[in-house]
Amino acid sequence: MKKNFTTRALNVKYPKSDPHNALQFPIYESVAFEFNTSEDIAANFRGELAAHAYSRTGNPTVEYFESKLKVLTGARQAMAVSSGMAAINLALLALCESGDNIVAWRNLFGHSFALLSTTYKQFGIETRFANFNKIAEIEALIDDKTRVIYFETVTNPQLEIADIEAITKIAHNRGIVVVLDSTLTPPAVFEASKYGVDVEVFSTTKFISGGATSVGGAILDYGLYDWKLNPNLAPLTERFGADTFYARLKKNVFRNFGSCMTAHTAYFQILGLDILELRLKQSYYNCLELGDFFDEHEKIVQFNYPGHPSCEGKDRADKYFEGIPGTIMTFDLESQEACFAFMNRLQVIRRATNLNDNKSLIIHPWSTIYTEFTETERKEMGIRPTMMRLSVGIEGPDDLIDDIKQALA
Ligand SMILES: *Cc1c(COP(=O)(O)O)cnc(C)c1O
C-alpha cells in the first residue's frame, strides 16, 4: 500500500549515511568539494565519476530536496532552482530555440505572462495566447514550429481550472510537450503524470517553503514524452535517451544561467515539504468555513472558491485535486472604497502580495498587481475593482471569521 504523503515525505532515504547520524539532513553550505586524486577529479569532469565539485552545478542539500520531490511525485527527474520564474524559464529554454513558438493560456501569473510575451520575443521565441477553456482555440494556433503547450492548473485570481486531460490529449496528438505550472496545487493534492503532463514546474516559494521562508522553484520530468519528437532535442536522444530533456537542462541552460538553489534555501524547503500536507489541509478547511460564511453574509456581493460546493469548478477540483484546488479565494464588496476600508480594518489577516504563507494574506488586485493594465484590459482578465484576493492561511477558522466580521461591520 502506498503510504500517506507526510509519512513518505518524512522517510526519504539519504544518499549516503551521515557520519553523525543526523536525523535532519544537514546544510552543506560549501562552494567547492575536494577530490582525493587528480585522476578522480579528471574522471568527474569527464562525467565518469559521480561526485560533488561546485555548488552551482550540484549541492548535497539541494539534491536531497530534489530526491524528496522525486519520491513524492514519482517523477523521473527533479531539479530545484532559484525561483519559480527560474523553473519556468529554464524548462522552456531547454525546449525552445529562436524561431519556435509556445501556445499558452492568456491567464497566466503576471511575470510568466511578461516573460512569454515580452522577454522571449526579444530573443525570437513567439508566444501565441489562447483561452484554454476553448480547446479549438489551442488547436488553431499550433503549427510545425510549436514546441510547448504551457498553462497553469488554477489561474489566479480568476480561479479557473483547466481541463488538463483534454489539453494534454490535444498536445500529444500533435507530438508537442506539455509544461504545466502547478504552483497553486502542490504535489500533496495533484498527481501531474496521471493526466499526461510531461514537465511540471512550480514555485516552491509559495506552499512548499513552509510559510514564506525562502524563494525557490522546481522542474519535474515524468519521463512520458519521446524527446525525438522535439527537433531541438532529437540529436541528443541517442546519448541521453529518456533523460534527454534533463541532460539539456542540467548541462546547458541550468548550469550556464547559474540559477541554482542555495543549500540554506533547500533546508527550508525540506522542512516545508515535510509539513506541506498538514498545512494544506488546515488552509482548505478554513476555505470551506469562510465559504459558508461568505455565502450567508449580506455585504458579500459574490465569492469564488472552486473547492466550495456553491462555486463553479467544483467538478474539476474533485477530479484533478482531490477537491482541494489550492487555498486562494476571492470575494467582492459593493465598491473599491468599501474594499479599502474593509482591508484597513483587518487585524489578523495581513495586507501582502504573497500566496500560501502560513498567515492569511489579502490584496486588492485591481489597484496593485494589475494597476499597469488599462481598465478594459483588467476587465477582460476578469479583474474587478470590487474584488479582493485572500490567500487563506492556517490560523483557527473562527479567528479568521471574527476578523472579517469586525472589519465588515
Ligand atoms: C509566484 C508564482 C510564480 C513565480 O514564482 P517565484 O518563486 O516568485 O519566482 C510562478 N507561477 C505562479 C502560478 C505563481 O503563483
Short mmCIF file of C-alpha atoms and ligand atoms in Angstrom, two decimals:
data_model
loop_
_atom_site.label_atom_id
_atom_site.label_comp_id
_atom_site.label_asym_id
_atom_site.label_seq_id
_atom_site.Cartn_x
_atom_site.Cartn_y
_atom_site.Cartn_z
CA MET A 1 0.00 0.00 0.00
CA LYS A 2 1.22 3.49 -0.83
CA LYS A 3 1.95 5.34 2.39
CA ASN A 4 0.44 8.72 3.12
CA PHE A 5 2.15 11.85 1.71
CA THR A 6 3.55 13.07 5.02
CA THR A 7 4.86 9.62 6.01
CA ARG A 8 6.65 9.38 2.69
CA ALA A 9 7.99 12.94 2.97
CA LEU A 10 9.48 12.19 6.38
CA ASN A 11 11.18 8.97 5.29
CA VAL A 12 13.13 9.73 2.12
CA LYS A 13 16.48 7.93 2.36
CA TYR A 14 19.79 9.78 2.48
CA PRO A 15 22.08 9.10 -0.49
CA LYS A 16 24.94 8.28 1.95
CA SER A 17 24.78 7.54 5.66
CA ASP A 18 25.51 10.62 7.75
CA PRO A 19 28.72 10.34 9.84
CA HIS A 20 26.88 11.75 12.87
CA ASN A 21 23.52 10.02 12.25
CA ALA A 22 21.84 13.42 11.87
CA LEU A 23 18.07 12.96 11.66
CA GLN A 24 17.63 16.25 9.85
CA PHE A 25 19.59 16.45 6.60
CA PRO A 26 22.48 18.93 7.19
CA ILE A 27 23.06 22.19 5.32
CA TYR A 28 26.15 21.68 3.18
CA GLU A 29 26.98 25.35 2.80
CA SER A 30 30.26 24.86 0.91
CA VAL A 31 31.04 26.13 -2.57
CA ALA A 32 33.60 23.50 -3.55
CA PHE A 33 34.23 19.83 -2.78
CA GLU A 34 37.63 18.13 -2.61
CA PHE A 35 38.88 15.11 -4.59
CA ASN A 36 41.33 12.52 -3.31
CA THR A 37 43.37 12.30 -6.51
CA SER A 38 43.87 14.16 -9.79
CA GLU A 39 42.62 11.03 -11.57
CA ASP A 40 39.33 11.32 -9.66
CA ILE A 41 38.82 14.99 -10.49
CA ALA A 42 39.57 14.28 -14.16
CA ALA A 43 37.10 11.36 -14.16
CA ASN A 44 34.47 13.61 -12.55
CA PHE A 45 34.92 16.26 -15.24
CA ARG A 46 34.60 13.58 -17.94
CA GLY A 47 31.27 12.61 -16.35
CA GLU A 48 32.55 9.17 -15.34
CA LEU A 49 32.72 9.66 -11.56
CA ALA A 50 29.65 10.97 -9.74
CA ALA A 51 30.79 13.42 -7.06
CA HIS A 52 30.20 16.99 -6.00
CA ALA A 53 32.58 19.56 -7.41
CA TYR A 54 30.98 23.01 -7.21
CA SER A 55 27.67 24.11 -5.65
CA ARG A 56 26.31 26.00 -8.66
CA THR A 57 26.13 22.68 -10.52
CA GLY A 58 25.31 20.36 -7.61
CA ASN A 59 24.99 20.50 -3.82
CA PRO A 60 24.14 17.66 -1.39
CA THR A 61 21.37 19.54 0.49
CA VAL A 62 19.75 20.72 -2.73
CA GLU A 63 19.96 17.18 -4.13
CA TYR A 64 18.30 15.78 -1.03
CA PHE A 65 15.39 18.21 -1.57
CA GLU A 66 15.26 17.04 -5.21
CA SER A 67 15.19 13.39 -4.13
CA LYS A 68 12.26 14.16 -1.81
CA LEU A 69 10.37 15.74 -4.71
CA LYS A 70 11.10 12.67 -6.84
CA VAL A 71 9.86 10.25 -4.21
CA LEU A 72 6.71 12.30 -3.54
CA THR A 73 5.73 12.84 -7.17
CA GLY A 74 7.07 9.73 -8.89
CA ALA A 75 8.94 11.99 -11.34
CA ARG A 76 11.82 10.51 -13.31
CA GLN A 77 13.94 13.61 -12.67
CA ALA A 78 13.57 16.62 -10.40
CA MET A 79 15.60 19.81 -10.42
CA ALA A 80 15.45 22.51 -7.75
CA VAL A 81 16.28 26.04 -8.90
CA SER A 82 16.48 29.60 -7.56
CA SER A 83 12.81 30.62 -8.02
CA GLY A 84 9.53 29.73 -9.67
CA MET A 85 10.37 32.09 -12.53
CA ALA A 86 13.74 30.36 -12.98
CA ALA A 87 11.95 26.99 -13.16
CA ILE A 88 9.58 28.23 -15.88
CA ASN A 89 12.33 29.96 -17.83
CA LEU A 90 14.84 27.09 -17.72
CA ALA A 91 12.25 24.46 -18.65
CA LEU A 92 11.06 26.49 -21.64
CA LEU A 93 14.57 27.39 -22.81
CA ALA A 94 15.57 23.73 -22.70
CA LEU A 95 12.75 23.05 -25.20
CA CYS A 96 12.65 26.11 -27.48
CA GLU A 97 15.04 27.95 -29.75
CA SER A 98 14.78 31.14 -31.76
CA GLY A 99 12.08 30.74 -34.45
CA ASP A 100 9.96 28.38 -32.32
CA ASN A 101 6.66 29.19 -30.69
CA ILE A 102 4.78 28.38 -27.49
CA VAL A 103 0.98 28.18 -27.19
CA ALA A 104 -0.07 29.44 -23.75
CA TRP A 105 -3.15 30.35 -21.75
CA ARG A 106 -3.70 34.10 -21.63
CA ASN A 107 -4.48 33.96 -17.90
CA LEU A 108 -1.00 33.39 -16.51
CA PHE A 109 0.83 34.55 -13.41
CA GLY A 110 1.87 38.15 -14.26
CA HIS A 111 5.62 37.64 -14.55
CA SER A 112 5.14 34.45 -16.57
CA PHE A 113 2.97 36.44 -18.97
CA ALA A 114 5.68 39.12 -19.17
CA LEU A 115 8.41 36.50 -19.76
CA LEU A 116 6.50 34.89 -22.61
CA SER A 117 5.00 37.99 -24.21
CA THR A 118 7.97 40.37 -23.86
CA THR A 119 11.31 38.82 -22.87
CA TYR A 120 11.18 35.79 -25.17
CA LYS A 121 10.03 37.96 -28.07
CA GLN A 122 13.35 39.81 -27.81
CA PHE A 123 15.13 36.50 -28.42
CA GLY A 124 12.94 35.25 -31.27
CA ILE A 125 10.62 32.90 -29.38
CA GLU A 126 6.99 33.76 -30.06
CA THR A 127 4.08 33.04 -27.71
CA ARG A 128 0.54 32.60 -29.02
CA PHE A 129 -2.06 33.19 -26.33
CA ALA A 130 -5.38 31.37 -26.27
CA ASN A 131 -8.34 30.88 -23.98
CA PHE A 132 -7.60 27.38 -22.71
CA ASN A 133 -11.26 26.82 -21.86
CA LYS A 134 -11.71 26.58 -25.63
CA ILE A 135 -9.78 23.59 -26.91
CA ALA A 136 -10.40 24.58 -30.55
CA GLU A 137 -8.56 27.88 -29.95
CA ILE A 138 -5.47 25.96 -28.82
CA GLU A 139 -5.58 23.66 -31.83
CA ALA A 140 -5.92 26.55 -34.27
CA LEU A 141 -2.69 28.14 -33.02
CA ILE A 142 -0.48 25.05 -33.24
CA ASP A 143 1.89 24.77 -36.22
CA ASP A 144 5.09 22.86 -37.02
CA LYS A 145 7.16 25.35 -35.00
CA THR A 146 5.12 24.89 -31.82
CA ARG A 147 7.36 23.28 -29.21
CA VAL A 148 5.36 23.70 -25.99
CA ILE A 149 1.80 23.95 -24.69
CA TYR A 150 2.04 25.97 -21.48
CA PHE A 151 -0.57 26.72 -18.80
CA GLU A 152 -1.36 26.71 -15.07
CA THR A 153 -3.51 24.29 -13.06
CA VAL A 154 -5.61 27.07 -11.50
CA THR A 155 -5.48 30.63 -12.79
CA ASN A 156 -5.02 33.45 -10.33
CA PRO A 157 -7.08 35.40 -9.41
CA GLN A 158 -9.82 34.12 -11.78
CA LEU A 159 -9.55 30.65 -10.18
CA GLU A 160 -10.43 28.86 -13.40
CA ILE A 161 -9.41 25.20 -13.62
CA ALA A 162 -8.21 23.93 -16.96
CA ASP A 163 -9.35 20.61 -18.35
CA ILE A 164 -5.83 19.23 -18.04
CA GLU A 165 -6.59 15.86 -19.61
CA ALA A 166 -8.23 17.37 -22.69
CA ILE A 167 -5.31 19.75 -23.20
CA THR A 168 -2.58 17.11 -22.87
CA LYS A 169 -4.51 14.97 -25.35
CA ILE A 170 -4.52 17.73 -27.99
CA ALA A 171 -0.82 18.40 -27.42
CA HIS A 172 0.16 14.75 -27.67
CA ASN A 173 -1.92 14.21 -30.81
CA ARG A 174 0.34 16.83 -32.35
CA GLY A 175 3.54 15.49 -30.74
CA ILE A 176 4.00 18.58 -28.54
CA VAL A 177 5.31 18.60 -24.98
CA VAL A 178 3.07 19.89 -22.16
CA VAL A 179 4.62 22.11 -19.50
CA LEU A 180 2.27 22.84 -16.59
CA ASP A 181 2.72 25.29 -13.70
CA SER A 182 1.10 23.69 -10.64
CA THR A 183 2.18 26.25 -8.02
CA LEU A 184 -1.34 26.67 -6.60
CA THR A 185 -1.95 22.91 -6.35
CA PRO A 186 1.18 21.29 -4.90
CA PRO A 187 2.04 17.56 -5.11
CA ALA A 188 0.11 16.65 -1.94
CA VAL A 189 -3.14 17.07 -3.95
CA PHE A 190 -2.10 16.89 -7.59
CA GLU A 191 -0.56 13.97 -9.49
CA ALA A 192 0.56 15.55 -12.76
CA SER A 193 1.65 12.36 -14.52
CA LYS A 194 -1.80 10.79 -14.10
CA TYR A 195 -3.15 13.31 -16.62
CA GLY A 196 -0.29 13.11 -19.11
CA VAL A 197 1.69 16.17 -18.04
CA ASP A 198 5.24 15.78 -19.38
CA VAL A 199 7.02 18.53 -17.47
CA GLU A 200 5.72 20.11 -14.28
CA VAL A 201 7.12 23.39 -12.97
CA PHE A 202 6.27 25.21 -9.77
CA SER A 203 7.33 27.94 -7.43
CA THR A 204 8.36 26.34 -4.14
CA THR A 205 8.29 29.84 -2.63
CA LYS A 206 4.57 29.52 -2.02
CA PHE A 207 3.15 26.37 -0.41
CA ILE A 208 6.34 24.30 -0.18
CA SER A 209 8.67 26.80 1.52
CA GLY A 210 6.67 26.37 4.70
CA GLY A 211 5.47 29.84 5.45
CA ALA A 212 7.30 32.26 3.17
CA THR A 213 10.77 31.32 4.37
CA SER A 214 12.63 31.35 1.04
CA VAL A 215 12.35 31.76 -2.72
CA GLY A 216 12.68 28.62 -4.85
CA GLY A 217 11.38 26.62 -7.78
CA ALA A 218 11.35 23.11 -9.21
CA ILE A 219 11.18 21.33 -12.57
CA LEU A 220 9.94 17.74 -12.77
CA ASP A 221 10.22 15.46 -15.80
CA TYR A 222 7.84 12.49 -15.70
CA GLY A 223 9.58 10.54 -18.45
CA LEU A 224 6.41 10.38 -20.56
CA TYR A 225 7.49 12.29 -23.66
CA ASP A 226 9.52 10.93 -26.56
CA TRP A 227 12.24 13.58 -26.94
CA LYS A 228 12.90 12.53 -30.54
CA LEU A 229 9.72 14.46 -31.41
CA ASN A 230 11.33 17.78 -30.48
CA PRO A 231 13.84 18.75 -33.22
CA ASN A 232 15.96 20.75 -30.74
CA LEU A 233 16.42 17.70 -28.52
CA ALA A 234 16.32 14.89 -31.09
CA PRO A 235 20.12 14.95 -31.78
CA LEU A 236 20.79 14.31 -28.06
CA THR A 237 18.44 11.34 -27.67
CA GLU A 238 20.95 8.74 -28.85
CA ARG A 239 23.27 9.65 -25.99
CA PHE A 240 20.75 10.51 -23.25
CA GLY A 241 17.60 8.54 -24.13
CA ALA A 242 14.72 9.18 -21.74
CA ASP A 243 16.87 11.71 -19.84
CA THR A 244 17.48 13.94 -22.87
CA PHE A 245 15.45 16.89 -21.53
CA TYR A 246 17.10 16.63 -18.12
CA ALA A 247 20.57 16.45 -19.70
CA ARG A 248 19.97 19.56 -21.80
CA LEU A 249 18.50 21.31 -18.78
CA LYS A 250 21.36 20.38 -16.48
CA LYS A 251 24.37 20.63 -18.76
CA ASN A 252 23.21 23.58 -20.81
CA VAL A 253 20.63 26.06 -19.51
CA PHE A 254 20.72 25.41 -15.75
CA ARG A 255 24.49 25.42 -15.45
CA ASN A 256 25.05 28.31 -17.84
CA PHE A 257 22.33 30.59 -16.48
CA GLY A 258 23.52 29.95 -12.93
CA SER A 259 20.01 29.81 -11.44
CA CYS A 260 20.88 27.42 -8.62
CA MET A 261 19.11 26.97 -5.30
CA THR A 262 21.29 27.56 -2.24
CA ALA A 263 21.84 24.89 0.42
CA HIS A 264 20.19 27.13 3.03
CA THR A 265 17.09 27.54 0.89
CA ALA A 266 16.95 23.79 0.24
CA TYR A 267 16.99 23.22 4.01
CA PHE A 268 13.95 25.49 4.47
CA GLN A 269 12.22 23.85 1.53
CA ILE A 270 12.79 20.38 3.02
CA LEU A 271 11.24 21.47 6.34
CA GLY A 272 8.30 22.99 4.47
CA LEU A 273 7.73 19.93 2.33
CA ASP A 274 7.60 17.68 5.41
CA ILE A 275 4.55 19.52 6.76
CA LEU A 276 3.02 20.61 3.43
CA GLU A 277 0.06 18.27 3.61
CA LEU A 278 -0.87 19.29 7.18
CA ARG A 279 -0.74 22.99 6.33
CA LEU A 280 -2.66 22.49 3.10
CA LYS A 281 -5.46 20.63 4.85
CA GLN A 282 -5.85 23.28 7.56
CA SER A 283 -5.94 26.05 4.93
CA TYR A 284 -8.50 24.07 2.92
CA TYR A 285 -10.68 23.55 5.98
CA ASN A 286 -10.51 27.32 6.62
CA CYS A 287 -11.52 28.00 2.99
CA LEU A 288 -14.66 25.88 3.41
CA GLU A 289 -15.59 27.61 6.68
CA LEU A 290 -15.00 31.03 5.11
CA GLY A 291 -17.01 29.98 2.05
CA ASP A 292 -20.00 29.11 4.23
CA PHE A 293 -19.66 32.46 5.99
CA PHE A 294 -19.39 34.44 2.71
CA ASP A 295 -22.37 32.55 1.30
CA GLU A 296 -24.59 33.84 4.11
CA HIS A 297 -23.34 37.40 4.63
CA GLU A 298 -25.41 40.16 3.01
CA LYS A 299 -22.45 42.51 2.43
CA ILE A 300 -20.57 39.92 0.32
CA VAL A 301 -21.68 40.55 -3.27
CA GLN A 302 -20.05 37.33 -4.53
CA PHE A 303 -17.22 34.96 -3.63
CA ASN A 304 -15.23 32.35 -5.51
CA TYR A 305 -13.50 29.21 -4.29
CA PRO A 306 -13.77 26.25 -6.68
CA GLY A 307 -13.43 23.86 -3.71
CA HIS A 308 -16.73 25.12 -2.23
CA PRO A 309 -19.96 23.34 -3.25
CA SER A 310 -21.67 26.63 -4.18
CA CYS A 311 -18.94 27.77 -6.62
CA GLU A 312 -18.14 26.92 -10.23
CA GLY A 313 -15.30 24.49 -10.90
CA LYS A 314 -16.07 22.03 -8.10
CA ASP A 315 -16.23 19.10 -10.58
CA ARG A 316 -12.74 19.75 -11.88
CA ALA A 317 -11.44 20.46 -8.37
CA ASP A 318 -12.71 17.00 -7.38
CA LYS A 319 -11.36 15.32 -10.50
CA TYR A 320 -7.85 16.78 -10.50
CA PHE A 321 -7.04 17.97 -6.97
CA GLU A 322 -8.85 15.66 -4.56
CA GLY A 323 -11.33 18.50 -4.04
CA ILE A 324 -8.59 20.98 -2.96
CA PRO A 325 -7.92 23.47 -5.79
CA GLY A 326 -5.35 25.39 -3.74
CA THR A 327 -6.41 27.73 -0.96
CA ILE A 328 -6.89 31.08 -2.70
CA MET A 329 -10.35 32.69 -2.60
CA THR A 330 -11.77 35.90 -3.99
CA PHE A 331 -14.74 37.91 -2.76
CA ASP A 332 -16.43 41.17 -3.68
CA LEU A 333 -17.88 44.08 -1.72
CA GLU A 334 -20.07 46.80 -3.26
CA SER A 335 -17.23 49.19 -4.21
CA GLN A 336 -13.46 49.72 -4.25
CA GLU A 337 -13.84 52.17 -1.33
CA ALA A 338 -15.63 49.51 0.69
CA CYS A 339 -12.81 47.04 -0.07
CA PHE A 340 -10.11 49.51 1.02
CA ALA A 341 -11.94 50.40 4.26
CA PHE A 342 -12.53 46.71 4.99
CA MET A 343 -8.89 45.77 4.40
CA ASN A 344 -7.67 48.63 6.59
CA ARG A 345 -9.73 47.33 9.50
CA LEU A 346 -8.36 43.75 9.37
CA GLN A 347 -6.20 42.74 12.32
CA VAL A 348 -5.44 39.04 11.88
CA ILE A 349 -5.38 38.89 8.06
CA ARG A 350 -2.33 40.72 6.65
CA ARG A 351 -2.20 43.06 3.67
CA ALA A 352 0.51 41.48 1.46
CA THR A 353 1.02 40.13 -2.05
CA ASN A 354 2.42 36.62 -1.48
CA LEU A 355 0.45 33.34 -1.71
CA ASN A 356 0.21 30.33 0.60
CA ASP A 357 2.04 31.78 3.55
CA ASN A 358 1.04 30.22 6.91
CA LYS A 359 -0.55 33.62 7.57
CA SER A 360 -3.70 34.67 5.72
CA LEU A 361 -2.88 37.43 3.23
CA ILE A 362 -5.21 39.81 1.43
CA ILE A 363 -4.73 42.06 -1.59
CA HIS A 364 -6.88 44.21 -3.90
CA PRO A 365 -5.62 43.04 -7.34
CA TRP A 366 -7.24 45.88 -9.36
CA SER A 367 -5.19 48.61 -7.61
CA THR A 368 -1.94 46.62 -7.18
CA ILE A 369 -0.88 43.60 -9.29
CA TYR A 370 -2.91 44.78 -12.33
CA THR A 371 -2.50 48.54 -11.96
CA GLU A 372 -0.29 48.76 -15.09
CA PHE A 373 -3.13 47.49 -17.32
CA THR A 374 -5.93 49.67 -18.73
CA GLU A 375 -9.41 49.34 -17.23
CA THR A 376 -10.61 47.47 -20.31
CA GLU A 377 -7.68 45.02 -20.15
CA ARG A 378 -8.29 44.42 -16.47
CA LYS A 379 -11.97 43.70 -17.10
CA GLU A 380 -11.08 41.32 -19.92
CA MET A 381 -8.83 39.44 -17.48
CA GLY A 382 -11.69 39.09 -15.01
CA ILE A 383 -10.28 41.65 -12.55
CA ARG A 384 -12.93 43.83 -10.85
CA PRO A 385 -12.45 46.97 -8.72
CA THR A 386 -14.78 45.40 -6.15
CA MET A 387 -12.77 42.15 -5.78
CA MET A 388 -10.23 41.12 -3.15
CA ARG A 389 -7.98 38.07 -3.19
CA LEU A 390 -7.50 36.15 0.02
CA SER A 391 -4.71 33.61 0.43
CA VAL A 392 -6.04 31.55 3.30
CA GLY A 393 -3.51 30.55 5.96
CA ILE A 394 -3.52 28.04 8.81
CA GLU A 395 -4.94 30.17 11.64
CA GLY A 396 -8.01 28.99 13.53
CA PRO A 397 -11.08 29.39 11.29
CA ASP A 398 -13.09 31.20 13.98
CA ASP A 399 -10.35 33.82 14.36
CA LEU A 400 -10.40 34.50 10.61
CA ILE A 401 -14.19 34.75 10.56
CA ASP A 402 -14.21 37.05 13.64
CA ASP A 403 -11.62 39.28 11.98
CA ILE A 404 -13.66 39.53 8.77
CA LYS A 405 -16.90 40.10 10.74
CA GLN A 406 -15.48 43.03 12.68
CA ALA A 407 -13.95 44.52 9.53
CA LEU A 408 -17.30 44.29 7.67
CA ALA A 409 -19.26 45.90 10.50
C1 LIG B 1 4.55 33.03 -7.64
C2 LIG B 1 4.30 32.28 -8.87
C3 LIG B 1 5.32 32.08 -9.81
C4 LIG B 1 6.70 32.66 -9.64
O1 LIG B 1 7.37 32.12 -8.54
P1 LIG B 1 8.62 32.86 -7.84
O2 LIG B 1 9.11 31.83 -6.87
O3 LIG B 1 8.09 34.10 -7.21
O4 LIG B 1 9.60 33.16 -8.91
C5 LIG B 1 5.03 31.35 -10.94
N1 LIG B 1 3.80 30.83 -11.16
C6 LIG B 1 2.80 31.00 -10.28
C7 LIG B 1 1.46 30.41 -10.58
C8 LIG B 1 3.00 31.73 -9.11
O5 LIG B 1 1.99 31.91 -8.25
#
